């Protein structure tokens, strides 16, 4: 998402450094657009900016790589438990990312930020994903790479494991039950 947002910000005369973008990780496009509009005199509507960002994102989707260890982890749990995605991204973006990373086949259900009124850090995305999966919060586990994601999942009552990325490792993950560097450190049988 960084490259897409960087291009959009540059078009509006705002330099977006990775250091600044890190504060947006896990937040919805609506949140990022509001921030941009507060920093620059933008002639376009929020919807126009969102569409531009979507085009930029689609153009860079081929660069997406699976998180370290996720494929072997998913191979070990597939078919044994329901596996869902609860993301602040739109359903379309989730599908594009999972397809580009070769992960779509692992997931039973997708829930996106465009399906709820309040995106992360509110618990709405996780509550909807739980409802769809027919799973109680205490019987689920969330894996998150952002502060808003950890807050969203834990606010929904879901025990959460944080797997920070290079971009998000500076964030507060203290509400997570465990913090690991990659899926390689996890044993699905535990």
Tab-separated table of N, CA and C in Angstrom, residues 2-160:
chain	number	residue	atom	x	y	z
A	2	UNK	N	2.067	1.164	0.569
A	2	UNK	CA	2.914	2.353	0.681
A	2	UNK	C	3.177	3.003	-0.671
A	3	UNK	N	3.583	2.214	-1.664
A	3	UNK	CA	3.913	2.786	-2.977
A	3	UNK	C	2.707	3.487	-3.599
A	4	UNK	N	1.534	2.880	-3.463
A	4	UNK	CA	0.322	3.494	-4.012
A	4	UNK	C	0.026	4.817	-3.320
A	5	UNK	N	0.082	4.818	-1.999
A	5	UNK	CA	-0.190	6.067	-1.267
A	5	UNK	C	0.876	7.121	-1.538
A	6	UNK	N	2.115	6.708	-1.640
A	6	UNK	CA	3.209	7.646	-1.906
A	6	UNK	C	2.948	8.383	-3.220
A	7	UNK	N	2.538	7.654	-4.253
A	7	UNK	CA	2.236	8.258	-5.548
A	7	UNK	C	1.078	9.248	-5.438
A	8	UNK	N	0.024	8.862	-4.731
A	8	UNK	CA	-1.139	9.739	-4.559
A	8	UNK	C	-0.741	11.004	-3.807
A	9	UNK	N	0.009	10.855	-2.729
A	9	UNK	CA	0.429	12.013	-1.938
A	9	UNK	C	1.284	12.954	-2.781
A	10	UNK	N	2.211	12.389	-3.568
A	10	UNK	CA	3.072	13.217	-4.413
A	10	UNK	C	2.254	14.026	-5.409
A	11	UNK	N	1.201	13.423	-5.969
A	11	UNK	CA	0.328	14.145	-6.904
A	11	UNK	C	-0.341	15.342	-6.237
A	12	UNK	N	-0.513	15.253	-4.920
A	12	UNK	CA	-1.159	16.335	-4.173
A	12	UNK	C	-0.137	17.256	-3.507
A	13	UNK	N	1.144	17.060	-3.844
A	13	UNK	CA	2.182	17.937	-3.327
A	13	UNK	C	2.633	17.626	-1.907
A	14	UNK	N	2.384	16.413	-1.451
A	14	UNK	CA	2.772	16.021	-0.095
A	14	UNK	C	3.761	14.858	-0.188
A	15	UNK	N	4.914	15.029	0.442
A	15	UNK	CA	5.916	13.972	0.465
A	15	UNK	C	5.543	12.978	1.565
A	16	UNK	N	5.379	11.736	1.205
A	16	UNK	CA	5.044	10.692	2.171
A	16	UNK	C	6.262	9.811	2.376
A	17	UNK	N	6.876	9.966	3.546
A	17	UNK	CA	8.035	9.140	3.886
A	17	UNK	C	7.540	7.867	4.565
A	18	UNK	N	8.330	6.811	4.468
A	18	UNK	CA	7.959	5.548	5.113
A	18	UNK	C	7.730	5.762	6.603
A	19	UNK	N	8.531	6.628	7.203
A	19	UNK	CA	8.389	6.905	8.629
A	19	UNK	C	6.979	7.439	8.938
A	20	UNK	N	6.456	8.300	8.065
A	20	UNK	CA	5.108	8.837	8.255
A	20	UNK	C	4.054	7.787	7.948
A	21	UNK	N	4.298	6.997	6.904
A	21	UNK	CA	3.323	5.979	6.495
A	21	UNK	C	3.109	4.932	7.579
A	22	UNK	N	4.130	4.663	8.358
A	22	UNK	CA	4.030	3.659	9.414
A	22	UNK	C	2.860	3.940	10.356
A	23	UNK	N	2.502	5.211	10.497
A	23	UNK	CA	1.377	5.573	11.368
A	23	UNK	C	0.035	5.175	10.758
A	24	UNK	N	-0.003	4.902	9.465
A	24	UNK	CA	-1.242	4.533	8.780
A	24	UNK	C	-1.465	3.022	8.733
A	25	UNK	N	-0.434	2.251	9.054
A	25	UNK	CA	-0.515	0.800	8.926
A	25	UNK	C	-1.663	0.261	9.768
A	26	UNK	N	-2.532	-0.499	9.110
A	26	UNK	CA	-3.681	-1.083	9.787
A	26	UNK	C	-4.928	-0.222	9.765
A	27	UNK	N	-4.788	1.003	9.300
A	27	UNK	CA	-5.941	1.901	9.221
A	27	UNK	C	-6.604	1.805	7.848
A	28	UNK	N	-7.827	2.265	7.769
A	28	UNK	CA	-8.588	2.235	6.520
A	28	UNK	C	-8.122	3.334	5.561
A	29	UNK	N	-8.477	3.169	4.288
A	29	UNK	CA	-8.192	4.205	3.296
A	29	UNK	C	-8.854	5.517	3.696
A	30	UNK	N	-10.043	5.443	4.249
A	30	UNK	CA	-10.781	6.639	4.685
A	30	UNK	C	-9.948	7.438	5.687
A	31	UNK	N	-9.298	6.747	6.611
A	31	UNK	CA	-8.445	7.382	7.611
A	31	UNK	C	-7.279	8.098	6.923
A	32	UNK	N	-6.620	7.419	5.990
A	32	UNK	CA	-5.460	7.984	5.293
A	32	UNK	C	-5.881	9.191	4.459
A	33	UNK	N	-6.999	9.084	3.772
A	33	UNK	CA	-7.493	10.195	2.947
A	33	UNK	C	-7.817	11.400	3.817
A	34	UNK	N	-8.427	11.175	4.962
A	34	UNK	CA	-8.730	12.291	5.881
A	34	UNK	C	-7.451	12.995	6.309
A	35	UNK	N	-6.415	12.205	6.598
A	35	UNK	CA	-5.134	12.783	6.994
A	35	UNK	C	-4.558	13.612	5.862
A	36	UNK	N	-4.581	13.057	4.643
A	36	UNK	CA	-4.066	13.780	3.478
A	36	UNK	C	-4.813	15.096	3.289
A	37	UNK	N	-6.128	15.048	3.385
A	37	UNK	CA	-6.932	16.256	3.173
A	37	UNK	C	-6.679	17.307	4.263
A	38	UNK	N	-6.231	16.862	5.429
A	38	UNK	CA	-5.913	17.817	6.494
A	38	UNK	C	-4.545	18.472	6.282
A	39	UNK	N	-3.696	17.852	5.464
A	39	UNK	CA	-2.337	18.342	5.240
A	39	UNK	C	-2.167	19.128	3.941
A	40	UNK	N	-3.076	18.936	3.006
A	40	UNK	CA	-2.921	19.575	1.700
A	40	UNK	C	-4.265	20.089	1.192
A	41	UNK	N	-4.190	21.109	0.372
A	41	UNK	CA	-5.409	21.602	-0.264
A	41	UNK	C	-5.674	20.690	-1.464
A	42	UNK	N	-6.594	19.768	-1.268
A	42	UNK	CA	-6.885	18.752	-2.270
A	42	UNK	C	-8.157	19.152	-3.018
A	43	UNK	N	-8.052	19.199	-4.325
A	43	UNK	CA	-9.196	19.576	-5.160
A	43	UNK	C	-10.145	18.410	-5.413
A	44	UNK	N	-9.645	17.201	-5.250
A	44	UNK	CA	-10.445	16.012	-5.549
A	44	UNK	C	-11.283	15.615	-4.335
A	45	UNK	N	-12.317	14.845	-4.623
A	45	UNK	CA	-13.137	14.300	-3.531
A	45	UNK	C	-12.431	13.098	-2.920
A	46	UNK	N	-12.872	12.710	-1.740
A	46	UNK	CA	-12.315	11.526	-1.084
A	46	UNK	C	-12.515	10.297	-1.968
A	47	UNK	N	-13.657	10.227	-2.633
A	47	UNK	CA	-13.924	9.075	-3.500
A	47	UNK	C	-12.961	9.046	-4.688
A	48	UNK	N	-12.675	10.213	-5.276
A	48	UNK	CA	-11.728	10.264	-6.396
A	48	UNK	C	-10.329	9.821	-5.950
A	49	UNK	N	-9.924	10.268	-4.778
A	49	UNK	CA	-8.611	9.877	-4.250
A	49	UNK	C	-8.585	8.372	-3.997
A	50	UNK	N	-9.662	7.846	-3.444
A	50	UNK	CA	-9.751	6.407	-3.178
A	50	UNK	C	-9.631	5.602	-4.466
A	51	UNK	N	-10.304	6.047	-5.518
A	51	UNK	CA	-10.231	5.350	-6.803
A	51	UNK	C	-8.828	5.410	-7.397
A	52	UNK	N	-8.182	6.572	-7.271
A	52	UNK	CA	-6.805	6.703	-7.757
A	52	UNK	C	-5.871	5.764	-7.004
A	53	UNK	N	-6.038	5.713	-5.692
A	53	UNK	CA	-5.201	4.830	-4.871
A	53	UNK	C	-5.424	3.384	-5.283
A	54	UNK	N	-6.678	3.009	-5.522
A	54	UNK	CA	-6.976	1.639	-5.947
A	54	UNK	C	-6.273	1.306	-7.260
A	55	UNK	N	-6.264	2.237	-8.203
A	55	UNK	CA	-5.576	2.014	-9.484
A	55	UNK	C	-4.072	1.837	-9.269
A	56	UNK	N	-3.494	2.708	-8.456
A	56	UNK	CA	-2.059	2.609	-8.163
A	56	UNK	C	-1.732	1.285	-7.477
A	57	UNK	N	-2.580	0.899	-6.527
A	57	UNK	CA	-2.373	-0.350	-5.797
A	57	UNK	C	-2.426	-1.537	-6.753
A	58	UNK	N	-3.425	-1.562	-7.629
A	58	UNK	CA	-3.572	-2.654	-8.595
A	58	UNK	C	-2.347	-2.750	-9.493
A	59	UNK	N	-1.775	-1.599	-9.847
A	59	UNK	CA	-0.582	-1.590	-10.701
A	59	UNK	C	0.651	-2.155	-9.998
A	60	UNK	N	0.658	-2.133	-8.659
A	60	UNK	CA	1.840	-2.615	-7.936
A	60	UNK	C	1.603	-3.947	-7.224
A	61	UNK	N	0.449	-4.555	-7.427
A	61	UNK	CA	0.062	-5.775	-6.709
A	61	UNK	C	1.032	-6.938	-6.942
A	62	UNK	N	1.658	-6.979	-8.106
A	62	UNK	CA	2.580	-8.075	-8.437
A	62	UNK	C	3.794	-8.132	-7.509
A	63	UNK	N	4.051	-7.071	-6.740
A	63	UNK	CA	5.206	-7.030	-5.837
A	63	UNK	C	4.947	-7.735	-4.508
A	64	UNK	N	3.705	-8.120	-4.242
A	64	UNK	CA	3.349	-8.714	-2.952
A	64	UNK	C	3.925	-10.115	-2.813
A	65	UNK	N	4.538	-10.347	-1.672
A	65	UNK	CA	5.125	-11.654	-1.350
A	65	UNK	C	4.511	-12.149	-0.039
A	66	UNK	N	4.324	-13.457	0.100
A	66	UNK	CA	3.769	-13.988	1.357
A	66	UNK	C	4.698	-13.712	2.539
A	67	UNK	N	4.112	-13.478	3.691
A	67	UNK	CA	4.850	-13.308	4.932
A	67	UNK	C	5.621	-14.594	5.231
A	68	UNK	N	6.821	-14.444	5.768
A	68	UNK	CA	7.673	-15.601	6.049
A	68	UNK	C	6.947	-16.625	6.921
A	69	UNK	N	6.931	-17.863	6.457
A	69	UNK	CA	6.383	-18.969	7.217
A	69	UNK	C	4.888	-19.178	7.101
A	70	UNK	N	4.190	-18.255	6.434
A	70	UNK	CA	2.722	-18.357	6.422
A	70	UNK	C	2.232	-19.552	5.599
A	71	UNK	N	2.887	-19.864	4.514
A	71	UNK	CA	2.412	-20.972	3.679
A	71	UNK	C	2.505	-22.297	4.429
A	72	UNK	N	3.629	-22.574	5.061
A	72	UNK	CA	3.742	-23.837	5.805
A	72	UNK	C	2.765	-23.851	6.986
A	73	UNK	N	2.568	-22.716	7.626
A	73	UNK	CA	1.610	-22.642	8.731
A	73	UNK	C	0.195	-22.942	8.232
A	74	UNK	N	-0.204	-22.294	7.134
A	74	UNK	CA	-1.545	-22.516	6.581
A	74	UNK	C	-1.720	-23.939	6.079
A	75	UNK	N	-0.674	-24.514	5.514
A	75	UNK	CA	-0.739	-25.920	5.078
A	75	UNK	C	-1.060	-26.843	6.247
A	76	UNK	N	-0.536	-26.532	7.429
A	76	UNK	CA	-0.742	-27.379	8.603
A	76	UNK	C	-2.140	-27.230	9.223
A	77	UNK	N	-2.810	-26.080	8.999
A	77	UNK	CA	-4.123	-25.875	9.632
A	77	UNK	C	-5.295	-25.961	8.656
A	78	UNK	N	-5.030	-25.894	7.375
A	78	UNK	CA	-6.086	-25.938	6.369
A	78	UNK	C	-6.933	-27.201	6.518
A	79	UNK	N	-8.244	-27.009	6.556
A	79	UNK	CA	-9.169	-28.122	6.674
A	79	UNK	C	-9.432	-28.564	8.103
A	80	UNK	N	-8.613	-28.103	9.040
A	80	UNK	CA	-8.794	-28.475	10.447
A	80	UNK	C	-9.602	-27.429	11.212
A	81	UNK	N	-9.460	-26.174	10.806
A	81	UNK	CA	-10.163	-25.058	11.442
A	81	UNK	C	-10.585	-24.068	10.369
A	82	UNK	N	-11.632	-23.267	10.637
A	82	UNK	CA	-11.969	-22.214	9.675
A	82	UNK	C	-10.866	-21.150	9.667
A	83	UNK	N	-10.491	-20.707	8.498
A	83	UNK	CA	-9.444	-19.688	8.372
A	83	UNK	C	-10.047	-18.490	7.645
A	84	UNK	N	-10.013	-17.352	8.304
A	84	UNK	CA	-10.636	-16.141	7.767
A	84	UNK	C	-9.638	-14.995	7.712
A	85	UNK	N	-9.963	-14.015	6.891
A	85	UNK	CA	-9.220	-12.763	6.858
A	85	UNK	C	-10.156	-11.679	7.359
A	86	UNK	N	-9.647	-10.850	8.254
A	86	UNK	CA	-10.376	-9.676	8.744
A	86	UNK	C	-9.434	-8.489	8.564
A	87	UNK	N	-9.616	-7.746	7.482
A	87	UNK	CA	-8.677	-6.693	7.110
A	87	UNK	C	-9.374	-5.345	6.944
A	88	UNK	N	-8.642	-4.284	7.228
A	88	UNK	CA	-9.157	-2.935	6.998
A	88	UNK	C	-9.231	-2.627	5.501
A	89	UNK	N	-8.552	-3.404	4.690
A	89	UNK	CA	-8.599	-3.226	3.229
A	89	UNK	C	-9.977	-3.629	2.708
A	90	UNK	N	-10.272	-3.199	1.505
A	90	UNK	CA	-11.546	-3.577	0.881
A	90	UNK	C	-11.499	-5.046	0.472
A	91	UNK	N	-12.661	-5.637	0.295
A	91	UNK	CA	-12.735	-7.032	-0.154
A	91	UNK	C	-11.980	-7.201	-1.472
A	92	UNK	N	-12.142	-6.270	-2.382
A	92	UNK	CA	-11.448	-6.355	-3.664
A	92	UNK	C	-9.934	-6.382	-3.459
A	93	UNK	N	-9.416	-5.505	-2.606
A	93	UNK	CA	-7.976	-5.474	-2.349
A	93	UNK	C	-7.507	-6.752	-1.652
A	94	UNK	N	-8.307	-7.247	-0.720
A	94	UNK	CA	-7.943	-8.488	-0.032
A	94	UNK	C	-7.801	-9.614	-1.045
A	95	UNK	N	-8.794	-9.738	-1.925
A	95	UNK	CA	-8.745	-10.791	-2.943
A	95	UNK	C	-7.526	-10.637	-3.847
A	96	UNK	N	-7.234	-9.406	-4.259
A	96	UNK	CA	-6.083	-9.158	-5.123
A	96	UNK	C	-4.781	-9.521	-4.424
A	97	UNK	N	-4.650	-9.126	-3.149
A	97	UNK	CA	-3.418	-9.420	-2.408
A	97	UNK	C	-3.243	-10.919	-2.197
A	98	UNK	N	-4.306	-11.591	-1.769
A	98	UNK	CA	-4.212	-13.036	-1.531
A	98	UNK	C	-3.920	-13.794	-2.817
A	99	UNK	N	-4.537	-13.380	-3.906
A	99	UNK	CA	-4.298	-14.021	-5.193
A	99	UNK	C	-2.854	-13.804	-5.639
A	100	UNK	N	-2.378	-12.558	-5.532
A	100	UNK	CA	-1.005	-12.249	-5.944
A	100	UNK	C	0.018	-13.021	-5.109
A	101	UNK	N	-0.285	-13.236	-3.837
A	101	UNK	CA	0.636	-13.949	-2.946
A	101	UNK	C	0.443	-15.463	-2.999
A	102	UNK	N	-0.565	-15.928	-3.761
A	102	UNK	CA	-0.821	-17.361	-3.866
A	102	UNK	C	-1.474	-17.950	-2.624
A	103	UNK	N	-2.215	-17.144	-1.885
A	103	UNK	CA	-2.793	-17.589	-0.615
A	103	UNK	C	-4.315	-17.723	-0.614
A	104	UNK	N	-4.976	-17.329	-1.653
A	104	UNK	CA	-6.443	-17.300	-1.668
A	104	UNK	C	-7.061	-18.657	-1.322
A	105	UNK	N	-6.448	-19.732	-1.770
A	105	UNK	CA	-7.007	-21.080	-1.581
A	105	UNK	C	-7.109	-21.498	-0.115
A	106	UNK	N	-6.412	-20.810	0.765
A	106	UNK	CA	-6.398	-21.196	2.173
A	106	UNK	C	-7.576	-20.653	2.985
A	107	UNK	N	-8.246	-19.631	2.486
A	107	UNK	CA	-9.210	-18.914	3.317
A	107	UNK	C	-10.654	-19.272	3.011
A	108	UNK	N	-11.407	-19.567	4.087
A	108	UNK	CA	-12.822	-19.914	3.984
A	108	UNK	C	-13.683	-18.669	3.812
A	109	UNK	N	-13.211	-17.548	4.334
A	109	UNK	CA	-14.051	-16.362	4.378
A	109	UNK	C	-13.203	-15.101	4.481
A	110	UNK	N	-13.681	-14.033	3.870
A	110	UNK	CA	-12.998	-12.744	3.901
A	110	UNK	C	-13.939	-11.685	4.475
A	111	UNK	N	-13.401	-10.814	5.304
A	111	UNK	CA	-14.167	-9.686	5.821
A	111	UNK	C	-13.306	-8.448	5.644
A	112	UNK	N	-13.864	-7.427	4.993
A	112	UNK	CA	-13.096	-6.224	4.695
A	112	UNK	C	-13.633	-4.975	5.360
A	113	UNK	N	-12.779	-3.991	5.415
A	113	UNK	CA	-13.128	-2.713	6.012
A	113	UNK	C	-14.271	-2.010	5.302
A	114	UNK	N	-14.510	-2.371	4.052
A	114	UNK	CA	-15.611	-1.757	3.308
A	114	UNK	C	-16.960	-2.395	3.646
A	115	UNK	N	-16.969	-3.382	4.526
A	115	UNK	CA	-18.210	-4.058	4.902
A	115	UNK	C	-18.731	-3.630	6.271
A	116	UNK	N	-17.993	-2.785	6.948
A	116	UNK	CA	-18.392	-2.352	8.283
A	116	UNK	C	-18.410	-0.824	8.361
A	117	UNK	N	-19.143	-0.310	9.323
A	117	UNK	CA	-19.215	1.144	9.508
A	117	UNK	C	-17.905	1.660	10.095
A	118	UNK	N	-17.394	0.952	11.089
A	118	UNK	CA	-16.172	1.387	11.771
A	118	UNK	C	-15.054	0.384	11.510
A	119	UNK	N	-14.002	0.848	10.850
A	119	UNK	CA	-12.865	-0.018	10.543
A	119	UNK	C	-11.944	-0.101	11.761
A	120	UNK	N	-10.858	-0.832	11.612
A	120	UNK	CA	-9.887	-0.941	12.695
A	120	UNK	C	-9.406	0.456	13.086
A	121	UNK	N	-9.250	0.727	14.348
A	121	UNK	CA	-9.103	-0.158	15.490
A	121	UNK	C	-10.417	-0.588	16.175
A	122	UNK	N	-11.555	-0.172	15.656
A	122	UNK	CA	-12.832	-0.655	16.205
A	122	UNK	C	-12.920	-2.167	15.987
A	123	UNK	N	-13.675	-2.878	16.814
A	123	UNK	CA	-13.750	-4.342	16.696
A	123	UNK	C	-14.699	-4.851	15.610
A	124	UNK	N	-15.384	-3.972	14.903
A	124	UNK	CA	-16.446	-4.352	13.966
A	124	UNK	C	-16.035	-5.416	12.951
A	125	UNK	N	-14.845	-5.274	12.362
A	125	UNK	CA	-14.391	-6.233	11.345
A	125	UNK	C	-14.276	-7.629	11.952
A	126	UNK	N	-13.678	-7.699	13.115
A	126	UNK	CA	-13.524	-9.004	13.764
A	126	UNK	C	-14.858	-9.576	14.223
A	127	UNK	N	-15.738	-8.736	14.724
A	127	UNK	CA	-17.050	-9.225	15.161
A	127	UNK	C	-17.828	-9.808	13.986
A	128	UNK	N	-17.754	-9.148	12.831
A	128	UNK	CA	-18.425	-9.663	11.643
A	128	UNK	C	-17.780	-10.968	11.166
A	129	UNK	N	-16.461	-11.033	11.188
A	129	UNK	CA	-15.758	-12.264	10.777
A	129	UNK	C	-16.125	-13.426	11.702
A	130	UNK	N	-16.208	-13.175	13.000
A	130	UNK	CA	-16.597	-14.212	13.957
A	130	UNK	C	-18.015	-14.701	13.687
A	131	UNK	N	-18.905	-13.764	13.454
A	131	UNK	CA	-20.303	-14.106	13.172
A	131	UNK	C	-20.394	-14.984	11.926
A	132	UNK	N	-19.706	-14.586	10.876
A	132	UNK	CA	-19.733	-15.348	9.620
A	132	UNK	C	-19.154	-16.753	9.791
A	133	UNK	N	-18.122	-16.860	10.603
A	133	UNK	CA	-17.468	-18.159	10.804
A	133	UNK	C	-18.199	-19.013	11.836
A	134	UNK	N	-19.107	-18.388	12.586
A	134	UNK	CA	-19.810	-19.116	13.636
A	134	UNK	C	-18.893	-19.525	14.770
A	135	UNK	N	-17.952	-18.661	15.102
A	135	UNK	CA	-16.942	-18.951	16.116
A	135	UNK	C	-17.029	-17.915	17.232
A	136	UNK	N	-16.885	-18.386	18.470
A	136	UNK	CA	-16.859	-17.478	19.621
A	136	UNK	C	-15.468	-16.858	19.732
A	137	UNK	N	-15.386	-15.612	20.227
A	137	UNK	CA	-14.073	-14.959	20.336
A	137	UNK	C	-13.029	-15.789	21.076
A	138	UNK	N	-13.428	-16.442	22.169
A	138	UNK	CA	-12.455	-17.218	22.957
A	138	UNK	C	-11.961	-18.454	22.220
A	139	UNK	N	-12.679	-18.862	21.174
A	139	UNK	CA	-12.283	-20.035	20.386
A	139	UNK	C	-11.511	-19.656	19.125
A	140	UNK	N	-11.257	-18.367	18.966
A	140	UNK	CA	-10.538	-17.867	17.791
A	140	UNK	C	-9.147	-17.391	18.211
A	141	UNK	N	-8.336	-17.142	17.229
A	141	UNK	CA	-7.051	-16.478	17.462
A	141	UNK	C	-6.809	-15.562	16.270
A	142	UNK	N	-6.327	-14.371	16.562
A	142	UNK	CA	-6.032	-13.407	15.495
A	142	UNK	C	-4.522	-13.260	15.375
A	143	UNK	N	-4.080	-13.069	14.150
A	143	UNK	CA	-2.675	-12.779	13.869
A	143	UNK	C	-2.655	-11.385	13.272
A	144	UNK	N	-1.930	-10.475	13.876
A	144	UNK	CA	-1.945	-9.084	13.451
A	144	UNK	C	-0.547	-8.512	13.297
A	145	UNK	N	-0.415	-7.596	12.328
A	145	UNK	CA	0.867	-6.939	12.108
A	145	UNK	C	0.811	-5.441	12.372
A	146	UNK	N	-0.307	-4.955	12.956
A	146	UNK	CA	-0.426	-3.525	13.208
A	146	UNK	C	-1.072	-3.259	14.561
A	147	UNK	N	-0.809	-2.074	15.088
A	147	UNK	CA	-1.423	-1.667	16.349
A	147	UNK	C	-2.947	-1.597	16.221
A	148	UNK	N	-3.494	-0.924	15.181
A	148	UNK	CA	-4.959	-0.897	15.062
A	148	UNK	C	-5.563	-2.296	14.964
A	149	UNK	N	-4.854	-3.216	14.324
A	149	UNK	CA	-5.335	-4.586	14.206
A	149	UNK	C	-5.373	-5.307	15.542
A	150	UNK	N	-4.330	-5.134	16.340
A	150	UNK	CA	-4.289	-5.762	17.661
A	150	UNK	C	-5.412	-5.200	18.531
A	151	UNK	N	-5.607	-3.899	18.500
A	151	UNK	CA	-6.671	-3.278	19.296
A	151	UNK	C	-8.035	-3.778	18.817
A	152	UNK	N	-8.233	-3.871	17.521
A	152	UNK	CA	-9.490	-4.352	16.954
A	152	UNK	C	-9.794	-5.776	17.417
A	153	UNK	N	-8.831	-6.661	17.271
A	153	UNK	CA	-9.030	-8.069	17.629
A	153	UNK	C	-9.242	-8.245	19.130
A	154	UNK	N	-8.406	-7.610	19.928
A	154	UNK	CA	-8.540	-7.775	21.379
A	154	UNK	C	-9.825	-7.127	21.892
A	155	UNK	N	-10.258	-6.036	21.278
A	155	UNK	CA	-11.530	-5.409	21.662
A	155	UNK	C	-12.713	-6.313	21.332
A	156	UNK	N	-12.544	-7.187	20.352
A	156	UNK	CA	-13.579	-8.172	20.008
A	156	UNK	C	-13.486	-9.400	20.906
A	157	UNK	N	-12.504	-9.412	21.814
A	157	UNK	CA	-12.345	-10.526	22.746
A	157	UNK	C	-11.510	-11.673	22.224
A	158	UNK	N	-10.776	-11.443	21.149
A	158	UNK	CA	-9.991	-12.505	20.519
A	158	UNK	C	-8.541	-12.453	21.003
A	159	UNK	N	-8.016	-13.565	21.520
A	159	UNK	CA	-6.584	-13.609	21.827
A	159	UNK	C	-5.800	-13.347	20.535
A	160	UNK	N	-4.767	-12.521	20.641
A	160	UNK	CA	-4.083	-12.058	19.429
A	160	UNK	C	-2.574	-12.253	19.522
